[in-house]
PDB file of C-alpha atoms and ligand atoms in Angstrom:
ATOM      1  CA  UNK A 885      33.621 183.595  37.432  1.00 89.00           C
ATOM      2  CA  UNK A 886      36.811 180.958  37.021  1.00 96.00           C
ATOM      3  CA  UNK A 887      38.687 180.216  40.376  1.00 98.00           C
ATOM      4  CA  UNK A 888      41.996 180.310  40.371  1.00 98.00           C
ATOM      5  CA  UNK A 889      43.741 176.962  41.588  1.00 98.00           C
ATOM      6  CA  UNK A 890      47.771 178.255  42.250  1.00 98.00           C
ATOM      7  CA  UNK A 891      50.045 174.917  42.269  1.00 98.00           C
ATOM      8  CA  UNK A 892      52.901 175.339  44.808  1.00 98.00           C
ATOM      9  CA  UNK A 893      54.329 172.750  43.026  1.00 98.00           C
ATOM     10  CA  UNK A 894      56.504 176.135  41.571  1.00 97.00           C
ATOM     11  CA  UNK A 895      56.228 178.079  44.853  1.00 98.00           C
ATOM     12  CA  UNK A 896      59.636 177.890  47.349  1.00 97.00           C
ATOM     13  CA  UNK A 897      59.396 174.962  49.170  1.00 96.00           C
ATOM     14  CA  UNK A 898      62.084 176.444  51.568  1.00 97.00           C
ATOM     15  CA  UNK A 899      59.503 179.123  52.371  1.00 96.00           C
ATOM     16  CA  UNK A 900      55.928 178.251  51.639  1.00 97.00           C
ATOM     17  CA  UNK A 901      54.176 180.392  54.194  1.00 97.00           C
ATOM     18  CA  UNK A 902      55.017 183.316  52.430  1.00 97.00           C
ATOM     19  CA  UNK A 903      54.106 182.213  49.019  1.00 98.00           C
ATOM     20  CA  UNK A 904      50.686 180.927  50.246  1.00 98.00           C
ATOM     21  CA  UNK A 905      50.030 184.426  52.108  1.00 98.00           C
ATOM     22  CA  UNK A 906      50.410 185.929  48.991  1.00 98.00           C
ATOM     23  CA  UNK A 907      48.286 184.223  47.072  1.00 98.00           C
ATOM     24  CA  UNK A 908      45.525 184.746  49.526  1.00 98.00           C
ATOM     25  CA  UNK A 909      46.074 188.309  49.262  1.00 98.00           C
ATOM     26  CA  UNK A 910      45.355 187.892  45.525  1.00 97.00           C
ATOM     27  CA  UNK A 911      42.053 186.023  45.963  1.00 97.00           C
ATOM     28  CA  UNK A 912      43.239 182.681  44.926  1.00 98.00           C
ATOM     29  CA  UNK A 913      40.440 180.450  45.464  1.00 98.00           C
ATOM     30  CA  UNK A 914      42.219 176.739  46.528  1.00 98.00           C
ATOM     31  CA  UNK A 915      45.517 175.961  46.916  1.00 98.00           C
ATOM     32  CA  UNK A 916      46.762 173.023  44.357  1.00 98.00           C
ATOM     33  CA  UNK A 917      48.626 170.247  45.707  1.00 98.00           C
ATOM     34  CA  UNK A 918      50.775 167.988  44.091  1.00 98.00           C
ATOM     35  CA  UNK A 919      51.420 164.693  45.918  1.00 98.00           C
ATOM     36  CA  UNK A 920      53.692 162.627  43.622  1.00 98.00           C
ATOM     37  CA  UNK A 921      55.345 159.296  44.480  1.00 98.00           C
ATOM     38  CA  UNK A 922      57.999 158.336  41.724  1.00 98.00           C
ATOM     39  CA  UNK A 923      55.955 155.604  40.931  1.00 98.00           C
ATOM     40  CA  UNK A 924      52.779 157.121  38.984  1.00 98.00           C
ATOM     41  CA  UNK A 925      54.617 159.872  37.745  1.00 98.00           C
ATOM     42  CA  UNK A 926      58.441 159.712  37.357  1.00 98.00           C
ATOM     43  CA  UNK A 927      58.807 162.671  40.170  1.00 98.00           C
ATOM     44  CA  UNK A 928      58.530 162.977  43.967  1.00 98.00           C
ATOM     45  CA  UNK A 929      57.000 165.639  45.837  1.00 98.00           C
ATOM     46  CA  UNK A 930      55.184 166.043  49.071  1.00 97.00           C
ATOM     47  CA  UNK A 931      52.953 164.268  51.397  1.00 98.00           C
ATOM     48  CA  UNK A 932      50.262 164.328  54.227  1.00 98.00           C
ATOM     49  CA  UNK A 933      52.968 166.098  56.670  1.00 98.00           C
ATOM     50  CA  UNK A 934      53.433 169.342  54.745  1.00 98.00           C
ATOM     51  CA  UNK A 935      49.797 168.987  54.181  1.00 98.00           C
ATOM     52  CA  UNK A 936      49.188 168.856  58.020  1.00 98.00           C
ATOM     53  CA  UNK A 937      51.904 171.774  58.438  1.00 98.00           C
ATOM     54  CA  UNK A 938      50.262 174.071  55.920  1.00 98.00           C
ATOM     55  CA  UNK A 939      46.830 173.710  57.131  1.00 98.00           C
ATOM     56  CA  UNK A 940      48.071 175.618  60.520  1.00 98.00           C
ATOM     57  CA  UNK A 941      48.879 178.891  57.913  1.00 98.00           C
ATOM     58  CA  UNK A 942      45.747 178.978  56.225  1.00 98.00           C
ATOM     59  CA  UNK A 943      41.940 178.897  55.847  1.00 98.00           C
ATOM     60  CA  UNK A 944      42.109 178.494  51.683  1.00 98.00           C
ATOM     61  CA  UNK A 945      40.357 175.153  50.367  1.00 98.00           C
ATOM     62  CA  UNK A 946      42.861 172.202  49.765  1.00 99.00           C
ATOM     63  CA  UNK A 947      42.603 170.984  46.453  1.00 99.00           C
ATOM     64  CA  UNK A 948      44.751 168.080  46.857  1.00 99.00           C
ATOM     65  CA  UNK A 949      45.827 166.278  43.487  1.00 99.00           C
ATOM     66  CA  UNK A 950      46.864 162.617  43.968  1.00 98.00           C
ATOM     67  CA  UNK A 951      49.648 161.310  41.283  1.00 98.00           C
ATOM     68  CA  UNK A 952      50.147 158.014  43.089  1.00 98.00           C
ATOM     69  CA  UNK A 953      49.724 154.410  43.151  1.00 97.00           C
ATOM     70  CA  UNK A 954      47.319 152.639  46.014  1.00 97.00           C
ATOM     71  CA  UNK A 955      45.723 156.103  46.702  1.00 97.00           C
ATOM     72  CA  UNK A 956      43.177 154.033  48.919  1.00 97.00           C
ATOM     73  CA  UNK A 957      46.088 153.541  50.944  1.00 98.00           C
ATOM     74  CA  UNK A 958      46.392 157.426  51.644  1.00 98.00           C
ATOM     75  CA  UNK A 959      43.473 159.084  51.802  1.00 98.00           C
ATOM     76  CA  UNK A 960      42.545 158.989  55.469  1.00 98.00           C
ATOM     77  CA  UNK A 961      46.291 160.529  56.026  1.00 98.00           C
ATOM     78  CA  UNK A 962      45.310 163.411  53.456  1.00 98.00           C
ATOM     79  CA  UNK A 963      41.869 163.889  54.839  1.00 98.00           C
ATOM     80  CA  UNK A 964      43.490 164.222  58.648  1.00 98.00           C
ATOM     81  CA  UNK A 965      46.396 166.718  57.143  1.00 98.00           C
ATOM     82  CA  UNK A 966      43.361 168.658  56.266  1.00 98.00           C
ATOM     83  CA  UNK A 967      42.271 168.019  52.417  1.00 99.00           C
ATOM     84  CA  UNK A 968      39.184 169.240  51.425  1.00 99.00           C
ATOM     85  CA  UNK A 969      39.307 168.050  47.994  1.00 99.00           C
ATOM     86  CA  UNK A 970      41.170 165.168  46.785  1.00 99.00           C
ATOM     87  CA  UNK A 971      41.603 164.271  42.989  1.00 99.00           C
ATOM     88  CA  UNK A 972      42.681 160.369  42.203  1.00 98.00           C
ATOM     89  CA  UNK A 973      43.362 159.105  39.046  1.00 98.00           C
ATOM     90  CA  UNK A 974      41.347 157.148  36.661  1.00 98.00           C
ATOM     91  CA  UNK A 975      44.697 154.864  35.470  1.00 98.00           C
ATOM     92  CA  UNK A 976      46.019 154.853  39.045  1.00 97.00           C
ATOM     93  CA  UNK A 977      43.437 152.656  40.467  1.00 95.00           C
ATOM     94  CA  UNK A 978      41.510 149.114  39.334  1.00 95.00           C
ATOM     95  CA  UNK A 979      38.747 150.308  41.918  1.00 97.00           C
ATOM     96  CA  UNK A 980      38.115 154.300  40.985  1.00 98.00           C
ATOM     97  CA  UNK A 981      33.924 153.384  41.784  1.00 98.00           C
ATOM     98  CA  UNK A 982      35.413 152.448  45.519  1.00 98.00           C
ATOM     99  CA  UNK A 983      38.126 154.588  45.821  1.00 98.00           C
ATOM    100  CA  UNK A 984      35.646 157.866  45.234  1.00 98.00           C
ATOM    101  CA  UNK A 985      33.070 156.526  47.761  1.00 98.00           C
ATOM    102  CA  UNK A 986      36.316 156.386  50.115  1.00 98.00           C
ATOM    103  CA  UNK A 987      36.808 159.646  49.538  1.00 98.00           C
ATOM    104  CA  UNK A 988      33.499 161.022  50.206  1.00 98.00           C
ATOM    105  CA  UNK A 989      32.673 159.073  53.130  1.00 98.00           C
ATOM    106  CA  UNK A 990      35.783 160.639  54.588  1.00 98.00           C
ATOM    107  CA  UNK A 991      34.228 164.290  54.203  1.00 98.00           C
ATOM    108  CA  UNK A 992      35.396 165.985  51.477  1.00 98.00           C
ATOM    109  CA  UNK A 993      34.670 166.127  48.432  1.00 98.00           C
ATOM    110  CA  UNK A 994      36.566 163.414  45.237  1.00 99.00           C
ATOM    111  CA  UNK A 995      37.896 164.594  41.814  1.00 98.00           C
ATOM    112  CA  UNK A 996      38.440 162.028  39.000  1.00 98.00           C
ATOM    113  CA  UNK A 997      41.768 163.469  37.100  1.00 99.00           C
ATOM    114  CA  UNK A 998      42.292 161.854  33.685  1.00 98.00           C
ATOM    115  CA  UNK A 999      45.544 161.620  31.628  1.00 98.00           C
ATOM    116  CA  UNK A1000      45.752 163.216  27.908  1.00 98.00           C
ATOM    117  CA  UNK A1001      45.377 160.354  26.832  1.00 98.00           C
ATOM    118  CA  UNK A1002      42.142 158.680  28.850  1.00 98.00           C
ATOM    119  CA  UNK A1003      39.363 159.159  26.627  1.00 98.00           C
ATOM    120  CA  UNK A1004      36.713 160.989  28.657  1.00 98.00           C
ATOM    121  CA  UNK A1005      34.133 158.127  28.824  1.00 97.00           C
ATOM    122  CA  UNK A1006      35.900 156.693  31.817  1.00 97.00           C
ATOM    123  CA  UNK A1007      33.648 159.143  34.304  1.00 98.00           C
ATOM    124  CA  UNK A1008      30.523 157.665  32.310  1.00 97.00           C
ATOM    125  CA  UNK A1009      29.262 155.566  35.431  1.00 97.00           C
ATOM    126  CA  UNK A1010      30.650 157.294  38.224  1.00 98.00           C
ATOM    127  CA  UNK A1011      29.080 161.147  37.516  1.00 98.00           C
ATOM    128  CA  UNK A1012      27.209 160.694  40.677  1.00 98.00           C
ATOM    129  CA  UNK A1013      30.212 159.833  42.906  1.00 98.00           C
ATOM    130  CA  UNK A1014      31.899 162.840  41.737  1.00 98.00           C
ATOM    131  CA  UNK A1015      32.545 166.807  42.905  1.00 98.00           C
ATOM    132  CA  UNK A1016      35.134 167.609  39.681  1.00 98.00           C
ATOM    133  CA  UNK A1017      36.937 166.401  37.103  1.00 99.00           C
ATOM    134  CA  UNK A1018      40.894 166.868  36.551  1.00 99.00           C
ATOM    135  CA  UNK A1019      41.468 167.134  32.752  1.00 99.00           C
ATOM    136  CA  UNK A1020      45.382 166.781  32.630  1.00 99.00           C
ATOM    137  CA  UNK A1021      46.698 169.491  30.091  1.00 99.00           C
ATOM    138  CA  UNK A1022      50.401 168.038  30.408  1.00 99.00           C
ATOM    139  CA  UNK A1023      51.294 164.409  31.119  1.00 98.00           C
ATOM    140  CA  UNK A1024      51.484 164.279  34.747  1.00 98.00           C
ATOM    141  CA  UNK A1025      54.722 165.240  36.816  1.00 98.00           C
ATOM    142  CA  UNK A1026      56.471 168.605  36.062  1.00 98.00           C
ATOM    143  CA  UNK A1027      55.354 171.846  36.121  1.00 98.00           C
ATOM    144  CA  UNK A1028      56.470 174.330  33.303  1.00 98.00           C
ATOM    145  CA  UNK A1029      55.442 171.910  30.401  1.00 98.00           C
ATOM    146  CA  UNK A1030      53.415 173.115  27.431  1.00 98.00           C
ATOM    147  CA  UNK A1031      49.921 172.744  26.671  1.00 99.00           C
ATOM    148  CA  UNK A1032      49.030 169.683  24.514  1.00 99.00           C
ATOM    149  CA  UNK A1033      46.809 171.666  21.902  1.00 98.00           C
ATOM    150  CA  UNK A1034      44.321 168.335  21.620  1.00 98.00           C
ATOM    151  CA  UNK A1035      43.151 168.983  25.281  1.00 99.00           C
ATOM    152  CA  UNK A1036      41.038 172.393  23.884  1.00 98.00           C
ATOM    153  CA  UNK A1037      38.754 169.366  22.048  1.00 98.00           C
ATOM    154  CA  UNK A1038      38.846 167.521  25.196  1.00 98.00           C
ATOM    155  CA  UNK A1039      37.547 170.238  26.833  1.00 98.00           C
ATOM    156  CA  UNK A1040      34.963 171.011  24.901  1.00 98.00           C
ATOM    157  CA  UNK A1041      33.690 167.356  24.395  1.00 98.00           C
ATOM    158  CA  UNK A1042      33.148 167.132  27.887  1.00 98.00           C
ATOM    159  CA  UNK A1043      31.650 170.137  28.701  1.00 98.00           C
ATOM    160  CA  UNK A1044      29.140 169.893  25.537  1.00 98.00           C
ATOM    161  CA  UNK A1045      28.904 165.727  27.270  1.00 98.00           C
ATOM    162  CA  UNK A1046      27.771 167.368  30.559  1.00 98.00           C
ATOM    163  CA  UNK A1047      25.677 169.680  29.421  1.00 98.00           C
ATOM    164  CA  UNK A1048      23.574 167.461  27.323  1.00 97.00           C
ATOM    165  CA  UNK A1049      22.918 164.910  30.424  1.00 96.00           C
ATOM    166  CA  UNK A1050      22.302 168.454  32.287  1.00 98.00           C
ATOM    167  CA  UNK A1051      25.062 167.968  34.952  1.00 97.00           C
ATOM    168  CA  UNK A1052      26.282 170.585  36.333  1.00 97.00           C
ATOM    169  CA  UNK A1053      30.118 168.905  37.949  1.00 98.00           C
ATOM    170  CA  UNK A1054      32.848 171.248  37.684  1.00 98.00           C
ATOM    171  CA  UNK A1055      35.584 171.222  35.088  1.00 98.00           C
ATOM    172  CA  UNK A1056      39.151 171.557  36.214  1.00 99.00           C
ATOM    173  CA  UNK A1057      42.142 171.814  33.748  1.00 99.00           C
ATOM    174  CA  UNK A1058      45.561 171.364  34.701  1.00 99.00           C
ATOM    175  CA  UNK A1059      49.145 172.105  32.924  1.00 98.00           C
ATOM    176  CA  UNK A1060      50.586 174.668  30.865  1.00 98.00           C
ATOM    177  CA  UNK A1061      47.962 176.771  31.041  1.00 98.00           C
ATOM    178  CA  UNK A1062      49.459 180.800  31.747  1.00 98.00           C
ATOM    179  CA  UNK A1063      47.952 184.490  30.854  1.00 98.00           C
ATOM    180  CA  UNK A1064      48.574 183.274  27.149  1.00 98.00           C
ATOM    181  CA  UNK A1065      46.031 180.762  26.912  1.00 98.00           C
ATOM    182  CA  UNK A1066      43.922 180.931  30.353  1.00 98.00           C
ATOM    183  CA  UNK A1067      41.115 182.252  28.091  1.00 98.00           C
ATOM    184  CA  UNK A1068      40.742 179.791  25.670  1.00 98.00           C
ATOM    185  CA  UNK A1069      40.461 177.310  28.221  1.00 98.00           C
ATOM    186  CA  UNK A1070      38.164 178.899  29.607  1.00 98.00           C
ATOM    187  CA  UNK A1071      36.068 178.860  26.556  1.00 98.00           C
ATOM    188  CA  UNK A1072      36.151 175.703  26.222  1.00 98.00           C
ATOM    189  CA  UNK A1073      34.710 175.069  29.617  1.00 98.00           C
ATOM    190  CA  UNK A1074      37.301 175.069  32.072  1.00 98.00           C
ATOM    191  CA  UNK A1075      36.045 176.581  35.571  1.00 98.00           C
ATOM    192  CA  UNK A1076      39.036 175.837  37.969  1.00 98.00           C
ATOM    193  CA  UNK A1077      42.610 176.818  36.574  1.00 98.00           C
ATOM    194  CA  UNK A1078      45.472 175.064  38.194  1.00 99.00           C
ATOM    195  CA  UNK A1079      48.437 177.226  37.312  1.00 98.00           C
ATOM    196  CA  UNK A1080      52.023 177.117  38.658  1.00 98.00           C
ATOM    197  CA  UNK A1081      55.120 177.891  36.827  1.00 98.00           C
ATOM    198  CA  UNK A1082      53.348 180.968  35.275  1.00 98.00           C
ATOM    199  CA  UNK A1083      51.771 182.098  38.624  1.00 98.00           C
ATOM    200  CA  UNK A1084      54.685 181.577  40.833  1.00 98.00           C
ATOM    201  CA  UNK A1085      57.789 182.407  37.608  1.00 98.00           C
ATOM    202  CA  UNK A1086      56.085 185.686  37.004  1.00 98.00           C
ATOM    203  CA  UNK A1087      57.678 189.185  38.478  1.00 97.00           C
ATOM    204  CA  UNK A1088      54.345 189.665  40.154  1.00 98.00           C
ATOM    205  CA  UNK A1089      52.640 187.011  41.719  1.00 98.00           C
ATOM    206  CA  UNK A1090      49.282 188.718  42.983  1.00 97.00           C
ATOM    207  CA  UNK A1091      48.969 190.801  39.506  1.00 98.00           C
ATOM    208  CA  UNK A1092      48.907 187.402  37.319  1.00 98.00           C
ATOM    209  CA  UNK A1093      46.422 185.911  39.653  1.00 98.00           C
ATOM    210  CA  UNK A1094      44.251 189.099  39.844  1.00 97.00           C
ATOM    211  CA  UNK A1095      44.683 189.155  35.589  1.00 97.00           C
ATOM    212  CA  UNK A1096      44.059 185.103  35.167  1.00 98.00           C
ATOM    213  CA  UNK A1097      40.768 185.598  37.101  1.00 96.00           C
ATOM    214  CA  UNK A1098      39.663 187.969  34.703  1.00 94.00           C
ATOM    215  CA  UNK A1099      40.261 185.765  32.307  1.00 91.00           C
ATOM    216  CA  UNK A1100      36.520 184.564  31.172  1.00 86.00           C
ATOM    217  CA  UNK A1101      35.206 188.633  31.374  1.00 86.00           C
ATOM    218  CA  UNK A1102      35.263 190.757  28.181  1.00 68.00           C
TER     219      UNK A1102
HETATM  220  C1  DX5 B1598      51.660 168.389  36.862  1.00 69.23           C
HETATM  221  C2  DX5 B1598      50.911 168.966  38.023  1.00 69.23           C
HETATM  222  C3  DX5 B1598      50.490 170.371  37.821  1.00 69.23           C
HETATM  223  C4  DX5 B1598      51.607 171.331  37.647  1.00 69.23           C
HETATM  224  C5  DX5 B1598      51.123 172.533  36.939  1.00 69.23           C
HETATM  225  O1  DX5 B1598      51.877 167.042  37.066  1.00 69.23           O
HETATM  226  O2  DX5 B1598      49.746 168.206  38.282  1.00 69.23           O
HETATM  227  O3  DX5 B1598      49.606 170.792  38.849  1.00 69.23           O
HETATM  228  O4  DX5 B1598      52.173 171.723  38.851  1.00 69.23           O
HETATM  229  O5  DX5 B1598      52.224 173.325  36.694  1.00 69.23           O
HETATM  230  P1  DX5 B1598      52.322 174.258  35.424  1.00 69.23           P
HETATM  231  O6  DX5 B1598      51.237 175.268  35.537  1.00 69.23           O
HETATM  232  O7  DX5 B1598      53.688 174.830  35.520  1.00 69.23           O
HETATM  233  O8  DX5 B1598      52.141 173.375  34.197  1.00 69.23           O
HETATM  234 ZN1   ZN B1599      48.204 169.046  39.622  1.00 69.23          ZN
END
């Protein structure tokens, strides 16, 4: 079955408890995290404090996805706030071999996220330092943009790539992706969904979660 990866990049920042008590009530399976510094990505979000402050509300797995420059520099404060996963990005760093040995020394486990644009030979010799890999649906820094229609390929390539080296690393996808298209994603090979605008813009929160879940069943 796909897990469900709700961004609270869309939720209300002004009242986040509530939004991440309902998606546990809808069986999200991790909680996406967007850390964004206006440098990587032309947008600012959160960082390790609302981390820290959120991890006192909840049990759910921390899937924390870092858009920012010297990452190395931050993942000890993520790991403390209470990470459990934490995706860096293959252009963000000159060091990604390092910087996901950091990350897995600390504990938890590392994600490799990749750009639409990175060609997906970048995780070639670092598959065994890795628990997932991010494929970036959108260009990283907004929620509500669309799908770029080339990522379905990407998808596939890598999940056909993986399967012939018989590695079994998870696929995450990330951007755009709604009710609409959750399923051809997921035939491609996706098997973590982040989703925000359309989880947290839609009248009923728990019902789209409960549906997107559904999404790779006939
Ligand atoms: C984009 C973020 C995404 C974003 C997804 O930079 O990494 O996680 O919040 O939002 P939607 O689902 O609205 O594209
Ligand atoms: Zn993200």
């Amino acid at each position: 079955m796909i897990k469900i990866a709700p961004s609270i990049l869309s939720a209300n920042f002004a009242n986040l408890v509530s939004d991440v008590r309902i998606i546990e009530e809808a069986g999200a399976d991790m909680i996406h995290i967007d850390v964004m510094d206006g440098h990587f990505v032309p947008n600012i979000t959160i960082g390790a404090p609302v981390v820290k402050s959120l991890r006192k509300v909840t049990d759910l797995t921390f899937d924390v996805h870092l858009m920012i420059e010297n990452s190395e520099q931050y993942v000890k404060d993520f790991v403390k706030a209470g990470a459990n996963i934490i995706t860096v990005h293959a252009e963000a760093s000159k060091h990604i071999h390092r910087l996901l040995q950091m990350i897995r020394n600390e504990g938890v486990k590392a994600g490799l996220a990749l750009n639409p644009a990175t060609p997906i030979n970048v995780i070639e010799h670092v598959l065994d330092d890795l628990d997932m890999i991010l494929i970036m649906s959108v260009n990283p820094g907004f929620g509500g943009q669309k799908f770029i229609p080339s990522i379905y390929n990407k998808i596939s390539s890598l999940k056909e790539y993986l399967q012939s080296m018989d590695i079994t690393i998870p696929i995450q996808v990330d951007g755009g992706i709604g009710l609409d298209n959750i399923k051809q994603v997921c035939e491609c090979g996706a098997e973590i969904i982040v989703s925000g605008s359309a989880i947290f813009n839609s009248d009923n929160v728990k019902d789209t979660i409960r549906l997107m879940k559904k999404a790779d069943e006939d």
